[in-house]
Amino acid sequence: SVPRGAVYGLVGPNGAGKTTTAMAIMGLLPSPPGKITDGEITFCGKSMIKISDKERRKILGEEISMIFQDPMTSLNPSMRVADQIMEMIRLHKKISKHEAYEMACQLLEMVGIKRERAKDYPHQFSGGMKQRVVIAIALACRPKLIIADEPTPGMDLALAKQAMQDFRTFADDGNGVLLITHDLELALEVADRIVVFYAGTTVEEAKVTDFADETLLRHPYTRALHEALPGRGFAALPGTQPYVKDLPSGCPFAPRCESAMKICLQKMPPYVELGDNHRAACWLCVQEQMKAAEKNNEKTEAGSHE
Ligand code: SF4
């Protein structure tokens, strides 16, 4: 659930199903083979599953913008970049061409591109700059929600950080951002909340501040991700993620987990609420909660005997 004013990071390895999740939200899953079999997707109280195609197109054009991994999916190679941004602005605002051009230049400057480049074509930009143009187009729609799927490939570190800052500003204006990335470090840069995804499922969800203290992270995969951060020594996790179409029984992380127990191989762990909107799907958390409950019972019993 992405509230107004927040950036949520959906973080996980390639092949975990992050893009599929985004496509499902947008109603863009190729069907067949894609199909939503369970659950609900709502946007501002409306079911995105039950609305008509016409209504969905309207929402996607006006209220939700998606930034795809490959900028050329969104850019028209035969149009100057300013014209592409102006087209989007004039779709939403009744303003003159001159005013729209001025706004397009401002948006380009906002994403770090000089206005002198406004009349260039996409092929005259580097990959990272093209992606920045796509971000400018997404902002031009004035959506309520931006879904950014791996928005920074091809950008150098400074440009990537600038893009994160753009998302932060957009969220601070009362909108929402769902940032999809395999890069935990990037998500930590901007997100308020991080959802860790592995093999098609959420394994942990926590406030970004919890990531400052490793002891607060509860799922072994989240901890492994955290230990792989550059500042923490790049500790690589052995093994590979299972293919989501061919998951083992039980916890999908079990084949790589040093703490795996018998039950982990047999049953999928449930989500355990850990307080303060923090939750994780791990049998270790279930065990800890059971032990804590037993201790509480013992204390209560001892108290009643006194
Ligand atoms: Fe490891 Fe078991 Fe937790 Fe899965 S449920 S992460 S295998 S301890």
mmCIF file of C-alpha atoms and ligand atoms in Angstrom:
data_model
loop_
_atom_site.group_PDB
_atom_site.id
_atom_site.type_symbol
_atom_site.label_atom_id
_atom_site.label_comp_id
_atom_site.label_asym_id
_atom_site.label_seq_id
_atom_site.Cartn_x
_atom_site.Cartn_y
_atom_site.Cartn_z
ATOM 1 C CA SER A 1 0.000 0.000 0.000
ATOM 2 C CA VAL A 2 1.689 3.214 -1.175
ATOM 3 C CA PRO A 3 0.299 6.288 0.591
ATOM 4 C CA ARG A 4 0.454 9.846 -0.705
ATOM 5 C CA GLY A 5 3.703 11.551 0.130
ATOM 6 C CA ALA A 6 5.705 8.322 0.236
ATOM 7 C CA VAL A 7 8.279 6.471 -1.823
ATOM 8 C CA TYR A 8 8.117 2.695 -1.473
ATOM 9 C CA GLY A 9 11.018 0.597 -2.661
ATOM 10 C CA LEU A 10 10.192 -2.836 -4.043
ATOM 11 C CA VAL A 11 13.585 -4.534 -3.876
ATOM 12 C CA GLY A 12 14.615 -8.001 -4.994
ATOM 13 C CA PRO A 13 16.793 -9.957 -7.391
ATOM 14 C CA ASN A 14 16.144 -10.114 -11.130
ATOM 15 C CA GLY A 15 13.502 -12.724 -11.891
ATOM 16 C CA ALA A 16 11.732 -12.319 -8.522
ATOM 17 C CA GLY A 17 8.561 -11.007 -10.191
ATOM 18 C CA LYS A 18 8.923 -7.282 -9.502
ATOM 19 C CA THR A 19 8.153 -6.159 -13.047
ATOM 20 C CA THR A 20 5.329 -8.693 -13.297
ATOM 21 C CA THR A 21 3.844 -7.126 -10.166
ATOM 22 C CA ALA A 22 4.091 -3.658 -11.721
ATOM 23 C CA MET A 23 2.513 -4.879 -14.963
ATOM 24 C CA ALA A 24 -0.304 -6.477 -12.951
ATOM 25 C CA ILE A 25 -0.959 -3.155 -11.156
ATOM 26 C CA MET A 26 -1.109 -1.395 -14.517
ATOM 27 C CA GLY A 27 -3.326 -4.108 -16.037
ATOM 28 C CA LEU A 28 -0.643 -4.712 -18.667
ATOM 29 C CA LEU A 29 0.120 -8.375 -18.013
ATOM 30 C CA PRO A 30 0.250 -10.112 -21.382
ATOM 31 C CA SER A 31 -2.679 -12.510 -21.283
ATOM 32 C CA PRO A 32 -2.121 -15.362 -21.983
ATOM 33 C CA PRO A 33 0.062 -16.435 -20.245
ATOM 34 C CA GLY A 34 -0.340 -13.720 -17.547
ATOM 35 C CA LYS A 35 -3.352 -14.006 -15.280
ATOM 36 C CA ILE A 36 -4.345 -12.543 -11.894
ATOM 37 C CA THR A 37 -5.667 -15.487 -9.927
ATOM 38 C CA ASP A 38 -6.023 -14.000 -6.479
ATOM 39 C CA GLY A 39 -5.843 -10.821 -4.436
ATOM 40 C CA GLU A 40 -6.920 -7.270 -5.133
ATOM 41 C CA ILE A 41 -5.333 -4.194 -6.697
ATOM 42 C CA THR A 42 -6.908 -0.872 -5.800
ATOM 43 C CA PHE A 43 -5.992 2.660 -6.768
ATOM 44 C CA CYS A 44 -7.661 5.524 -4.860
ATOM 45 C CA GLY A 45 -10.368 3.102 -3.763
ATOM 46 C CA LYS A 46 -11.066 1.710 -7.266
ATOM 47 C CA SER A 47 -10.439 -1.917 -8.141
ATOM 48 C CA MET A 48 -7.955 -1.983 -11.009
ATOM 49 C CA ILE A 49 -9.061 -5.533 -11.748
ATOM 50 C CA LYS A 50 -12.759 -4.796 -12.124
ATOM 51 C CA ILE A 51 -12.692 -1.495 -14.049
ATOM 52 C CA SER A 52 -13.315 -1.380 -17.800
ATOM 53 C CA ASP A 53 -10.432 -1.083 -20.277
ATOM 54 C CA LYS A 54 -11.586 2.464 -21.100
ATOM 55 C CA GLU A 55 -11.469 3.516 -17.447
ATOM 56 C CA ARG A 56 -8.080 1.844 -17.002
ATOM 57 C CA ARG A 57 -6.647 3.672 -20.007
ATOM 58 C CA LYS A 58 -7.875 6.959 -18.525
ATOM 59 C CA ILE A 59 -6.260 6.232 -15.148
ATOM 60 C CA LEU A 60 -3.012 5.135 -16.796
ATOM 61 C CA GLY A 61 -2.948 8.246 -18.935
ATOM 62 C CA GLU A 62 -3.781 10.705 -16.207
ATOM 63 C CA GLU A 63 -3.174 9.322 -12.754
ATOM 64 C CA ILE A 64 -0.511 6.626 -12.917
ATOM 65 C CA SER A 65 2.712 6.934 -14.912
ATOM 66 C CA MET A 66 5.071 4.078 -15.458
ATOM 67 C CA ILE A 67 8.759 4.453 -16.186
ATOM 68 C CA PHE A 68 9.991 1.320 -17.937
ATOM 69 C CA GLN A 69 13.516 -0.125 -17.802
ATOM 70 C CA ASP A 70 14.166 0.582 -21.461
ATOM 71 C CA PRO A 71 13.642 4.306 -22.198
ATOM 72 C CA MET A 72 13.153 3.616 -25.905
ATOM 73 C CA THR A 73 9.908 1.778 -25.020
ATOM 74 C CA SER A 74 8.517 5.180 -24.045
ATOM 75 C CA LEU A 75 10.282 7.586 -26.433
ATOM 76 C CA ASN A 76 9.347 8.234 -30.031
ATOM 77 C CA PRO A 77 12.648 8.200 -31.977
ATOM 78 C CA SER A 78 11.296 10.507 -34.685
ATOM 79 C CA MET A 79 10.116 13.318 -32.361
ATOM 80 C CA ARG A 80 12.199 15.990 -30.674
ATOM 81 C CA VAL A 81 12.241 15.475 -26.891
ATOM 82 C CA ALA A 82 10.574 18.837 -26.169
ATOM 83 C CA ASP A 83 7.693 17.928 -28.496
ATOM 84 C CA GLN A 84 7.202 14.637 -26.659
ATOM 85 C CA ILE A 85 7.051 16.384 -23.282
ATOM 86 C CA MET A 86 4.809 19.161 -24.697
ATOM 87 C CA GLU A 87 2.413 16.573 -26.100
ATOM 88 C CA MET A 88 1.984 15.133 -22.609
ATOM 89 C CA ILE A 89 1.623 18.584 -20.979
ATOM 90 C CA ARG A 90 -1.032 19.726 -23.490
ATOM 91 C CA LEU A 91 -2.963 16.508 -22.982
ATOM 92 C CA HIS A 92 -3.538 17.596 -19.405
ATOM 93 C CA LYS A 93 -3.452 21.396 -19.564
ATOM 94 C CA LYS A 94 -5.149 23.819 -21.899
ATOM 95 C CA ILE A 95 -2.154 26.066 -22.527
ATOM 96 C CA SER A 96 -0.486 27.596 -25.577
ATOM 97 C CA LYS A 97 2.364 25.892 -27.432
ATOM 98 C CA HIS A 98 4.735 28.579 -26.230
ATOM 99 C CA GLU A 99 3.781 28.008 -22.570
ATOM 100 C CA ALA A 100 4.016 24.230 -23.007
ATOM 101 C CA TYR A 101 7.494 24.607 -24.529
ATOM 102 C CA GLU A 102 8.597 26.699 -21.570
ATOM 103 C CA MET A 103 7.226 24.072 -19.167
ATOM 104 C CA ALA A 104 8.963 21.277 -21.117
ATOM 105 C CA CYS A 105 12.273 23.151 -20.823
ATOM 106 C CA GLN A 106 11.734 23.598 -17.089
ATOM 107 C CA LEU A 107 11.021 19.887 -16.687
ATOM 108 C CA LEU A 108 14.184 19.037 -18.629
ATOM 109 C CA GLU A 109 16.196 21.342 -16.405
ATOM 110 C CA MET A 110 14.577 19.801 -13.352
ATOM 111 C CA VAL A 111 15.900 16.376 -14.396
ATOM 112 C CA GLY A 112 19.353 17.784 -15.145
ATOM 113 C CA ILE A 113 19.178 18.362 -18.922
ATOM 114 C CA LYS A 114 20.013 21.803 -20.317
ATOM 115 C CA ARG A 115 17.172 23.558 -22.185
ATOM 116 C CA GLU A 116 19.453 23.925 -25.224
ATOM 117 C CA ARG A 117 18.976 20.175 -25.756
ATOM 118 C CA ALA A 118 15.164 20.481 -25.931
ATOM 119 C CA LYS A 119 15.124 20.332 -29.729
ATOM 120 C CA ASP A 120 17.351 17.248 -29.948
ATOM 121 C CA TYR A 121 16.078 13.805 -30.902
ATOM 122 C CA PRO A 122 16.318 10.803 -28.516
ATOM 123 C CA HIS A 123 19.212 9.236 -30.467
ATOM 124 C CA GLN A 124 21.313 12.310 -29.652
ATOM 125 C CA PHE A 125 21.169 11.458 -25.930
ATOM 126 C CA SER A 126 23.043 8.830 -23.906
ATOM 127 C CA GLY A 127 21.051 5.985 -22.295
ATOM 128 C CA GLY A 128 21.003 7.717 -18.911
ATOM 129 C CA MET A 129 19.902 11.044 -20.433
ATOM 130 C CA LYS A 130 17.109 9.295 -22.379
ATOM 131 C CA GLN A 131 15.854 7.817 -19.125
ATOM 132 C CA ARG A 132 15.864 11.319 -17.612
ATOM 133 C CA VAL A 133 13.703 12.517 -20.503
ATOM 134 C CA VAL A 134 11.302 9.657 -19.718
ATOM 135 C CA ILE A 135 11.185 10.827 -16.084
ATOM 136 C CA ALA A 136 10.415 14.377 -17.318
ATOM 137 C CA ILE A 137 7.537 12.980 -19.434
ATOM 138 C CA ALA A 138 6.237 10.991 -16.452
ATOM 139 C CA LEU A 139 6.293 14.153 -14.302
ATOM 140 C CA ALA A 140 4.601 16.161 -17.077
ATOM 141 C CA CYS A 141 1.482 13.963 -16.768
ATOM 142 C CA ARG A 142 1.078 15.224 -13.191
ATOM 143 C CA PRO A 143 0.114 11.720 -12.027
ATOM 144 C CA LYS A 144 -0.749 10.712 -8.475
ATOM 145 C CA LEU A 145 1.475 7.656 -8.650
ATOM 146 C CA ILE A 146 4.692 6.915 -10.510
ATOM 147 C CA ILE A 147 5.775 3.303 -10.893
ATOM 148 C CA ALA A 148 9.460 3.396 -11.783
ATOM 149 C CA ASP A 149 10.823 0.034 -12.882
ATOM 150 C CA GLU A 150 14.643 -0.013 -12.664
ATOM 151 C CA PRO A 151 14.745 3.649 -13.718
ATOM 152 C CA THR A 152 18.500 4.224 -13.482
ATOM 153 C CA PRO A 153 20.399 1.792 -15.756
ATOM 154 C CA GLY A 154 22.811 3.717 -17.964
ATOM 155 C CA MET A 155 22.964 6.619 -15.501
ATOM 156 C CA ASP A 156 26.133 7.472 -13.639
ATOM 157 C CA LEU A 157 25.922 7.727 -9.858
ATOM 158 C CA ALA A 158 25.329 11.491 -9.823
ATOM 159 C CA LEU A 159 22.460 11.262 -12.334
ATOM 160 C CA ALA A 160 20.933 8.294 -10.479
ATOM 161 C CA LYS A 161 21.010 10.265 -7.229
ATOM 162 C CA GLN A 162 19.449 13.251 -8.999
ATOM 163 C CA ALA A 163 16.660 10.976 -10.316
ATOM 164 C CA MET A 164 16.027 9.744 -6.761
ATOM 165 C CA GLN A 165 15.825 13.344 -5.618
ATOM 166 C CA ASP A 166 13.215 14.028 -8.344
ATOM 167 C CA PHE A 167 11.110 11.144 -7.018
ATOM 168 C CA ARG A 168 11.479 12.434 -3.475
ATOM 169 C CA THR A 169 10.305 15.907 -4.488
ATOM 170 C CA PHE A 170 7.399 14.415 -6.444
ATOM 171 C CA ALA A 171 6.337 12.385 -3.377
ATOM 172 C CA ASP A 172 6.775 15.339 -1.034
ATOM 173 C CA ASP A 173 4.245 17.174 -3.214
ATOM 174 C CA GLY A 174 1.628 14.675 -1.988
ATOM 175 C CA ASN A 175 2.025 11.908 -4.558
ATOM 176 C CA GLY A 176 3.204 8.298 -4.375
ATOM 177 C CA VAL A 177 6.174 6.510 -5.925
ATOM 178 C CA LEU A 178 6.698 2.775 -6.247
ATOM 179 C CA LEU A 179 10.381 2.348 -7.010
ATOM 180 C CA ILE A 180 11.208 -1.106 -8.341
ATOM 181 C CA THR A 181 14.871 -2.001 -8.187
ATOM 182 C CA HIS A 182 17.375 -4.782 -7.530
ATOM 183 C CA ASP A 183 19.604 -2.136 -5.925
ATOM 184 C CA LEU A 184 18.953 -1.884 -2.194
ATOM 185 C CA GLU A 185 21.449 0.963 -1.863
ATOM 186 C CA LEU A 186 19.486 3.052 -4.368
ATOM 187 C CA ALA A 187 16.181 2.338 -2.614
ATOM 188 C CA LEU A 188 17.689 3.283 0.758
ATOM 189 C CA GLU A 189 18.657 6.612 -0.782
ATOM 190 C CA VAL A 190 15.062 7.716 -1.247
ATOM 191 C CA ALA A 191 12.423 5.292 0.066
ATOM 192 C CA ASP A 192 10.384 5.634 3.240
ATOM 193 C CA ARG A 193 9.606 1.964 3.256
ATOM 194 C CA ILE A 194 11.194 -1.103 1.688
ATOM 195 C CA VAL A 195 9.411 -4.237 0.552
ATOM 196 C CA VAL A 196 11.819 -7.106 -0.082
ATOM 197 C CA PHE A 197 10.699 -9.518 -2.767
ATOM 198 C CA TYR A 198 12.148 -12.977 -3.408
ATOM 199 C CA ALA A 199 10.969 -15.700 -5.778
ATOM 200 C CA GLY A 200 7.565 -14.116 -6.368
ATOM 201 C CA THR A 201 6.712 -13.266 -2.789
ATOM 202 C CA THR A 202 7.238 -10.541 -0.185
ATOM 203 C CA VAL A 203 9.682 -11.824 2.413
ATOM 204 C CA GLU A 204 10.009 -8.687 4.544
ATOM 205 C CA GLU A 205 8.548 -5.212 4.735
ATOM 206 C CA ALA A 206 9.953 -2.503 6.985
ATOM 207 C CA LYS A 207 10.566 1.211 7.434
ATOM 208 C CA VAL A 208 13.749 2.411 5.797
ATOM 209 C CA THR A 209 15.115 3.409 9.216
ATOM 210 C CA ASP A 210 15.076 -0.271 10.255
ATOM 211 C CA PHE A 211 17.703 -0.879 7.573
ATOM 212 C CA ALA A 212 20.137 1.320 9.467
ATOM 213 C CA ASP A 213 20.318 -1.359 12.166
ATOM 214 C CA GLU A 214 20.912 -4.847 10.812
ATOM 215 C CA THR A 215 19.693 -6.466 14.017
ATOM 216 C CA LEU A 216 16.193 -5.157 13.227
ATOM 217 C CA LEU A 217 16.129 -7.035 9.911
ATOM 218 C CA ARG A 218 14.534 -10.399 10.433
ATOM 219 C CA HIS A 219 14.509 -12.367 7.200
ATOM 220 C CA PRO A 220 17.802 -14.098 6.293
ATOM 221 C CA TYR A 221 17.459 -12.929 2.663
ATOM 222 C CA THR A 222 17.030 -9.294 3.731
ATOM 223 C CA ARG A 223 20.091 -9.638 5.935
ATOM 224 C CA ALA A 224 22.071 -11.149 3.059
ATOM 225 C CA LEU A 225 21.006 -8.245 0.825
ATOM 226 C CA HIS A 226 22.075 -5.826 3.516
ATOM 227 C CA GLU A 227 25.454 -7.524 3.903
ATOM 228 C CA ALA A 228 25.998 -7.250 0.142
ATOM 229 C CA LEU A 229 25.798 -3.441 0.276
ATOM 230 C CA PRO A 230 29.022 -1.760 -0.905
ATOM 231 C CA GLY A 231 29.672 -0.184 2.491
ATOM 232 C CA ARG A 232 29.299 -3.586 4.149
ATOM 233 C CA GLY A 233 31.830 -5.510 2.102
ATOM 234 C CA PHE A 234 29.858 -6.883 -0.893
ATOM 235 C CA ALA A 235 29.328 -10.274 0.811
ATOM 236 C CA ALA A 236 27.962 -12.474 -1.984
ATOM 237 C CA LEU A 237 25.171 -14.932 -1.270
ATOM 238 C CA PRO A 238 25.949 -18.423 -2.588
ATOM 239 C CA GLY A 239 23.388 -20.243 -4.768
ATOM 240 C CA THR A 240 20.681 -18.871 -7.027
ATOM 241 C CA GLN A 241 17.049 -17.888 -6.672
ATOM 242 C CA PRO A 242 14.653 -20.678 -7.745
ATOM 243 C CA TYR A 243 12.641 -20.169 -10.916
ATOM 244 C CA VAL A 244 9.235 -18.806 -9.884
ATOM 245 C CA LYS A 245 7.438 -21.335 -12.060
ATOM 246 C CA ASP A 246 9.243 -24.197 -10.363
ATOM 247 C CA LEU A 247 9.408 -23.318 -6.682
ATOM 248 C CA PRO A 248 10.486 -25.858 -4.070
ATOM 249 C CA SER A 249 7.921 -26.772 -1.426
ATOM 250 C CA GLY A 250 8.135 -24.704 1.743
ATOM 251 C CA CYS A 251 10.170 -21.507 1.992
ATOM 252 C CA PRO A 252 11.591 -20.511 -1.412
ATOM 253 C CA PHE A 253 14.754 -19.236 0.272
ATOM 254 C CA ALA A 254 15.423 -22.544 2.090
ATOM 255 C CA PRO A 255 18.001 -23.938 -0.418
ATOM 256 C CA ARG A 256 20.228 -20.891 0.294
ATOM 257 C CA CYS A 257 19.412 -20.330 3.949
ATOM 258 C CA GLU A 258 21.951 -21.227 6.641
ATOM 259 C CA SER A 259 19.184 -21.246 9.265
ATOM 260 C CA ALA A 260 16.827 -23.583 7.360
ATOM 261 C CA MET A 261 14.986 -26.078 9.567
ATOM 262 C CA LYS A 262 12.898 -29.134 8.726
ATOM 263 C CA ILE A 263 9.653 -27.163 8.668
ATOM 264 C CA CYS A 264 11.182 -24.639 6.221
ATOM 265 C CA LEU A 265 11.431 -27.391 3.606
ATOM 266 C CA GLN A 266 7.831 -28.449 4.118
ATOM 267 C CA LYS A 267 5.673 -25.377 4.648
ATOM 268 C CA MET A 268 5.638 -21.826 3.362
ATOM 269 C CA PRO A 269 6.205 -19.519 6.364
ATOM 270 C CA PRO A 270 3.324 -17.177 7.261
ATOM 271 C CA TYR A 271 3.754 -13.404 7.597
ATOM 272 C CA VAL A 272 4.565 -12.486 11.142
ATOM 273 C CA GLU A 273 3.690 -8.990 12.367
ATOM 274 C CA LEU A 274 6.714 -7.668 14.203
ATOM 275 C CA GLY A 275 5.207 -4.362 15.303
ATOM 276 C CA ASP A 276 5.476 -0.844 13.909
ATOM 277 C CA ASN A 277 4.358 -1.961 10.435
ATOM 278 C CA HIS A 278 7.251 -4.371 10.171
ATOM 279 C CA ARG A 279 6.568 -7.906 8.991
ATOM 280 C CA ALA A 280 8.476 -10.876 7.694
ATOM 281 C CA ALA A 281 7.715 -14.343 6.355
ATOM 282 C CA CYS A 282 10.122 -16.645 8.164
ATOM 283 C CA TRP A 283 9.730 -19.626 10.487
ATOM 284 C CA LEU A 284 12.419 -18.155 12.767
ATOM 285 C CA CYS A 285 10.045 -15.254 13.508
ATOM 286 C CA VAL A 286 7.218 -17.702 14.192
ATOM 287 C CA GLN A 287 9.446 -19.574 16.659
ATOM 288 C CA GLU A 288 10.514 -16.353 18.378
ATOM 289 C CA GLN A 289 6.910 -15.269 18.780
ATOM 290 C CA MET A 290 5.944 -18.654 20.205
ATOM 291 C CA LYS A 291 8.821 -18.498 22.715
ATOM 292 C CA ALA A 292 7.851 -14.960 23.718
ATOM 293 C CA ALA A 293 4.217 -16.068 24.192
ATOM 294 C CA GLU A 294 5.338 -19.048 26.338
ATOM 295 C CA LYS A 295 7.454 -16.757 28.525
ATOM 296 C CA ASN A 296 4.525 -14.395 28.962
ATOM 297 C CA ASN A 297 2.267 -17.284 29.955
ATOM 298 C CA GLU A 298 4.827 -18.502 32.480
ATOM 299 C CA LYS A 299 5.081 -15.005 33.974
ATOM 300 C CA THR A 300 1.291 -14.720 34.188
ATOM 301 C CA GLU A 301 1.025 -18.142 35.820
ATOM 302 C CA ALA A 302 3.830 -17.320 38.319
ATOM 303 C CA GLY A 303 2.024 -14.060 39.136
ATOM 304 C CA SER A 304 -1.271 -15.824 39.805
ATOM 305 C CA HIS A 305 0.460 -18.285 42.236
ATOM 306 C CA GLU A 306 2.001 -15.461 44.282
HETATM 307 FE FE1 SF4 B 1 15.425 -19.576 6.269
HETATM 308 FE FE2 SF4 B 1 13.438 -21.062 7.168
HETATM 309 FE FE3 SF4 B 1 13.300 -18.439 7.404
HETATM 310 FE FE4 SF4 B 1 13.071 -19.573 5.014
HETATM 311 S S1 SF4 B 1 11.661 -19.789 6.745
HETATM 312 S S2 SF4 B 1 14.272 -17.824 5.507
HETATM 313 S S3 SF4 B 1 14.498 -21.257 5.222
HETATM 314 S S4 SF4 B 1 14.778 -19.825 8.394
#
